[in-house]
Coordinates of C-alpha atoms in Angstrom, one line a residue:
M74 CA 2.3 -113.6 -59.2
A75 CA 1.4 -113.8 -62.9
A76 CA 3.4 -110.6 -63.4
L77 CA 6.5 -112.3 -62.0
E78 CA 6.3 -115.2 -64.4
T79 CA 6.6 -113.4 -67.7
P80 CA 9.6 -114.2 -70.0
A81 CA 10.8 -110.5 -69.6
V82 CA 11.1 -110.9 -65.9
R83 CA 13.0 -114.1 -66.2
R84 CA 15.3 -112.6 -68.8
R85 CA 16.0 -109.7 -66.3
I86 CA 16.7 -112.2 -63.5
A87 CA 19.1 -114.2 -65.8
A88 CA 20.9 -111.0 -66.7
V89 CA 21.3 -110.0 -63.1
N90 CA 22.7 -113.4 -62.2
V91 CA 25.2 -113.4 -65.1
G92 CA 26.3 -109.8 -64.9
G93 CA 26.1 -109.4 -61.1
T94 CA 28.0 -112.6 -60.4
A95 CA 30.7 -111.6 -62.9
A96 CA 31.2 -108.1 -61.4
L97 CA 31.3 -109.4 -57.9
V98 CA 33.7 -112.2 -58.7
L99 CA 36.0 -109.6 -60.3
G100 CA 35.6 -107.4 -57.2
R101 CA 36.5 -110.2 -54.8
G102 CA 39.5 -111.1 -56.9
V103 CA 40.8 -107.5 -56.8
L104 CA 40.2 -107.2 -53.0
E105 CA 41.9 -110.5 -52.2
G106 CA 44.8 -110.2 -54.6
G107 CA 43.8 -112.9 -57.1
V108 CA 43.3 -110.4 -59.9
R109 CA 46.5 -108.5 -60.6
D110 CA 46.3 -107.5 -64.3
A111 CA 43.9 -107.1 -67.2
G112 CA 44.3 -110.8 -68.2
D113 CA 43.3 -111.9 -64.7
G114 CA 40.4 -109.5 -64.7
A115 CA 39.1 -110.8 -68.1
E116 CA 39.4 -114.4 -66.9
A117 CA 37.5 -113.5 -63.6
L118 CA 34.7 -111.8 -65.5
A119 CA 34.3 -114.6 -68.0
W120 CA 34.2 -117.4 -65.4
G121 CA 32.1 -115.3 -63.1
A122 CA 29.6 -114.8 -65.9
A123 CA 29.6 -118.6 -66.5
A124 CA 29.1 -119.3 -62.8
G125 CA 26.2 -116.7 -62.8
A126 CA 24.5 -118.5 -65.7
A127 CA 24.9 -121.8 -63.8
F128 CA 23.4 -120.3 -60.7
Y129 CA 20.4 -119.1 -62.7
G130 CA 20.0 -122.6 -64.2
A131 CA 20.2 -124.2 -60.7
K132 CA 17.4 -121.9 -59.5
V133 CA 15.2 -122.7 -62.5
A134 CA 15.8 -126.5 -62.0
A135 CA 15.0 -126.3 -58.3
G136 CA 11.9 -124.2 -59.0
R137 CA 10.6 -126.7 -61.6
G138 CA 10.6 -129.6 -59.2
R139 CA 14.2 -130.8 -59.4
P140 CA 15.7 -129.4 -56.1
A141 CA 18.5 -132.0 -55.9
L142 CA 19.7 -131.1 -59.4
G143 CA 19.6 -127.4 -58.7
Y144 CA 21.4 -127.9 -55.4
G145 CA 24.2 -129.9 -57.1
V146 CA 24.6 -127.5 -59.9
A147 CA 24.8 -124.6 -57.4
I148 CA 27.7 -126.4 -55.5
L149 CA 29.6 -126.5 -58.8
A150 CA 28.7 -122.9 -59.7
A151 CA 29.8 -121.7 -56.2
S152 CA 33.1 -123.5 -56.5
V153 CA 33.8 -122.0 -60.0
A154 CA 32.9 -118.5 -58.8
E155 CA 35.1 -118.6 -55.8
N156 CA 38.0 -120.2 -57.7
A157 CA 37.7 -117.6 -60.5
A158 CA 38.5 -114.9 -57.9
G159 CA 41.9 -116.6 -57.3
R160 CA 44.8 -117.5 -59.4
A161 CA 44.8 -121.3 -59.2
G162 CA 42.2 -121.8 -62.0
P163 CA 38.4 -121.9 -62.1
F164 CA 38.3 -125.7 -61.5
S165 CA 41.1 -125.7 -58.9
H166 CA 38.9 -126.7 -55.9
L167 CA 35.5 -128.2 -55.2
R168 CA 33.7 -126.8 -52.1
V169 CA 31.3 -129.3 -50.6
P170 CA 28.9 -128.0 -47.9
L171 CA 28.5 -130.3 -44.9
G172 CA 26.2 -128.5 -42.4
P173 CA 28.3 -125.7 -40.7
I174 CA 31.5 -127.0 -42.3
D175 CA 32.7 -126.6 -45.9
L176 CA 35.1 -129.2 -47.2
R177 CA 37.3 -127.6 -49.9
L178 CA 39.1 -130.2 -52.1
R179 CA 41.9 -129.5 -54.5
T180 CA 41.3 -131.0 -58.0
P181 CA 43.8 -132.2 -60.6
F182 CA 43.0 -128.9 -62.5
A183 CA 44.7 -126.6 -60.0
R184 CA 47.4 -124.6 -61.6
A185 CA 50.7 -125.5 -59.9
G186 CA 53.0 -122.7 -58.8
R187 CA 50.3 -120.0 -58.9
R188 CA 49.2 -118.3 -55.7
S189 CA 45.5 -118.6 -54.8
G190 CA 43.9 -115.3 -54.1
V191 CA 41.3 -117.0 -52.0
R192 CA 43.5 -118.4 -49.2
G193 CA 47.1 -117.3 -49.8
G194 CA 48.1 -120.9 -50.7
V195 CA 46.8 -123.9 -52.7
E196 CA 46.0 -126.5 -50.1
D197 CA 45.0 -130.0 -51.0
V198 CA 42.2 -130.1 -48.4
A199 CA 40.7 -127.3 -46.3
F200 CA 38.0 -127.4 -43.6
E201 CA 36.2 -124.1 -43.1
L202 CA 33.7 -123.6 -40.3
D203 CA 30.9 -121.0 -40.4
P204 CA 30.1 -119.8 -36.9
L205 CA 26.5 -118.7 -37.8
A206 CA 25.7 -122.1 -39.3
L207 CA 27.2 -123.8 -36.2
V208 CA 24.9 -121.9 -33.9
A209 CA 21.9 -122.8 -36.1
S210 CA 22.9 -126.5 -36.1
V211 CA 22.7 -126.4 -32.3
A212 CA 19.7 -124.2 -31.8
V213 CA 17.4 -125.8 -34.4
P214 CA 17.5 -129.3 -32.9
L215 CA 16.8 -127.8 -29.5
S216 CA 13.6 -126.3 -31.1
G217 CA 12.5 -129.7 -32.3
G218 CA 14.2 -129.7 -35.7
R219 CA 15.2 -133.0 -37.3
P220 CA 17.8 -133.4 -40.0
R221 CA 16.3 -134.8 -43.2
L222 CA 17.1 -135.3 -46.9
R223 CA 14.1 -134.1 -48.8
R224 CA 14.3 -134.9 -52.5
G225 CA 18.1 -134.9 -52.2
V226 CA 18.3 -131.6 -50.4
P227 CA 19.5 -131.4 -46.7
V228 CA 16.9 -129.6 -44.6
W229 CA 15.8 -129.3 -41.0
E230 CA 12.2 -130.6 -40.6
L231 CA 9.9 -129.2 -37.9
D232 CA 6.3 -129.9 -37.0
D233 CA 5.3 -126.2 -36.9
L234 CA 7.2 -123.1 -38.1
G235 CA 4.5 -120.8 -36.7
G236 CA 3.1 -119.5 -39.9
R237 CA -0.2 -117.8 -40.1
P238 CA -3.3 -120.1 -40.5
G239 CA -4.0 -121.2 -44.0
Y240 CA -0.6 -120.2 -45.3
T241 CA 0.7 -123.1 -47.3
R242 CA 4.3 -122.1 -47.9
R243 CA 5.7 -123.4 -44.6
G244 CA 9.4 -122.9 -45.0
R245 CA 12.2 -120.6 -44.1
T246 CA 15.8 -120.2 -45.0
M247 CA 18.5 -118.4 -43.0
G248 CA 21.8 -118.4 -44.9
R249 CA 22.6 -122.1 -45.4
T250 CA 20.0 -123.3 -42.9
V251 CA 16.7 -124.5 -44.5
L252 CA 13.7 -125.1 -42.4
V253 CA 10.5 -126.8 -43.7
E254 CA 7.4 -128.2 -42.0
A255 CA 6.9 -131.9 -42.1
D256 CA 3.8 -131.7 -44.2
A257 CA 5.0 -128.9 -46.5
A258 CA 4.1 -129.1 -50.1
P259 CA 6.8 -129.8 -52.7
L260 CA 6.6 -126.1 -53.8
V261 CA 7.8 -125.1 -50.4
L262 CA 11.0 -127.1 -50.8
A263 CA 11.5 -125.7 -54.3
H264 CA 11.1 -122.1 -53.0
E265 CA 13.4 -122.6 -50.1
T266 CA 16.0 -124.4 -52.2
I267 CA 16.2 -121.3 -54.4
H268 CA 16.9 -119.3 -51.3
R269 CA 19.6 -121.7 -50.3
I270 CA 21.2 -121.3 -53.7
Q271 CA 21.0 -117.6 -53.3
G272 CA 23.0 -118.0 -50.1
M273 CA 25.6 -120.1 -51.8
Q274 CA 25.9 -117.5 -54.5
T275 CA 26.3 -114.7 -52.0
A276 CA 29.0 -116.6 -50.1
A277 CA 30.9 -117.5 -53.3
V278 CA 31.4 -113.8 -54.3
T279 CA 32.0 -112.4 -50.8
P280 CA 35.6 -111.4 -49.9
F281 CA 36.7 -113.2 -46.7
G282 CA 39.3 -112.5 -44.1
T283 CA 39.8 -116.0 -42.7
L284 CA 41.0 -116.5 -39.1
G285 CA 44.3 -117.9 -40.4
A286 CA 45.0 -114.8 -42.4
I287 CA 44.0 -112.4 -39.7
V288 CA 45.6 -114.0 -36.7
P289 CA 49.2 -115.4 -37.4
G290 CA 49.5 -119.0 -36.3
A291 CA 45.7 -119.5 -35.8
R292 CA 45.3 -121.7 -38.8
A293 CA 46.1 -125.4 -38.1
T294 CA 48.3 -126.4 -41.0
A295 CA 50.1 -129.7 -41.6
A296 CA 52.1 -131.3 -44.4
G297 CA 53.6 -128.1 -45.7
G298 CA 50.2 -126.5 -46.3
A299 CA 48.5 -129.6 -47.7
V300 CA 45.8 -129.6 -45.1
A301 CA 44.3 -126.4 -43.5
A302 CA 41.5 -125.5 -41.2
D303 CA 39.9 -122.0 -41.0
V304 CA 37.0 -120.1 -39.6
R305 CA 35.0 -117.7 -41.7
A306 CA 31.6 -116.0 -41.3
E307 CA 29.1 -115.2 -44.1
W308 CA 29.0 -111.6 -43.0
F309 CA 27.6 -110.3 -46.2
Y310 CA 24.4 -112.3 -45.6
G311 CA 23.8 -110.1 -42.5
V312 CA 24.5 -107.0 -44.5
Q313 CA 22.0 -108.1 -47.1
V314 CA 19.3 -108.8 -44.6
A315 CA 19.9 -105.4 -42.9
L316 CA 19.6 -103.6 -46.3
W317 CA 16.5 -105.4 -47.4
L318 CA 14.8 -104.8 -44.1
S319 CA 15.4 -101.1 -44.3
L320 CA 14.8 -100.6 -48.0
A321 CA 11.8 -102.8 -49.0
D322 CA 8.8 -104.8 -47.8
Y323 CA 9.3 -108.5 -47.7
L324 CA 7.6 -109.3 -51.0
D325 CA 9.5 -106.6 -52.8
R326 CA 13.0 -107.7 -51.8
W327 CA 15.1 -109.1 -54.6
P328 CA 15.7 -112.6 -53.1
E329 CA 11.9 -113.1 -52.6
V330 CA 11.0 -111.7 -56.0
E331 CA 13.5 -114.0 -57.7
A332 CA 12.4 -117.1 -55.7
R333 CA 8.7 -116.4 -56.4
A334 CA 9.4 -115.9 -60.1
L335 CA 11.3 -119.1 -60.5
D336 CA 9.7 -121.5 -58.0
E337 CA 7.2 -122.9 -60.5
P338 CA 7.0 -123.2 -64.4
P339 CA 5.9 -119.9 -66.0
R340 CA 2.2 -119.7 -67.0
E341 CA 1.2 -118.1 -70.2
S342 CA -0.3 -114.7 -69.7
G343 CA -3.8 -114.2 -71.1
P344 CA -7.1 -112.5 -70.5

C-alpha cells in the first residue's frame, strides 16, 4: 500500500484522469456528431480535461473523508464531460442521478439554436432509465438491502456482504450501486465512493445509442421536445469488467489501484 501512496503515483493517476477523460470526451463527440470541426474538437478536449481534473479532485476528496463533497463534485464533472461531447455548451445540462433514473435538466447556459450531439435535441428536461441499475434496485432489497444516506452518499446497507473473516473493507460497488455493511468503517465508504465516481466518469464519456434514437417513436416526447424520456444502458461498464477480469488480478486492476491509492491521505515514505 505504501508504494501506491507516493506523490509520483498520484501524479500519474491525475494525468490519466485529465488526459484520458479529454480523449474519451473527444471520441464520444466525434461518434455522436457533437464534434464536427477543429474548433469543436479543441473545445471538447479542453472541457474534457477540466472535467477529468474535477473527477480526480472528487476522488481525492472522497478518499480523504469527505465523500459527500466528492460525490457532488463528480456530479458536476460528469455533467460537464457529457455536455462537452455535444454542441449545446459545457454547462448546458445538469445530470442528477436518482437511483436507476437520471434527471437531466437544461440550464440557462445552454446555447440556443445549436444541436446537441448527445441526444439530437436540446430538451428542457429528460428522464433516462438505466436497466442494469433498475434490476439492482429490485434485487438488492430482496437480499436485505436498505437504502441509506451515509455521510451524504446514497448507498444500500446490508448486515453481511459475505466477506472473508477479519476483512475490514466491507463494501462493494457495481456500476452506480454501492453496497456497504452496516458496521463498515468510514474508510469503506470512502473507497466505495471512489468506485462510484469511477462509474460516473465512465458513463459520462461513453457513447450511447438511446432507445429514442434507435427505435423511431419510442421516445415519449411532449411540448415540442421540451420533455423527453429515454432508456440507456451503461454497456461500457460491462466491457470494462470483462477486460479487467481477463487481463489482471483484482488488486492489479486500474479501478482498484486508483481507489486504494486515493482512499486515505498519503503517508510519507521512510525507512
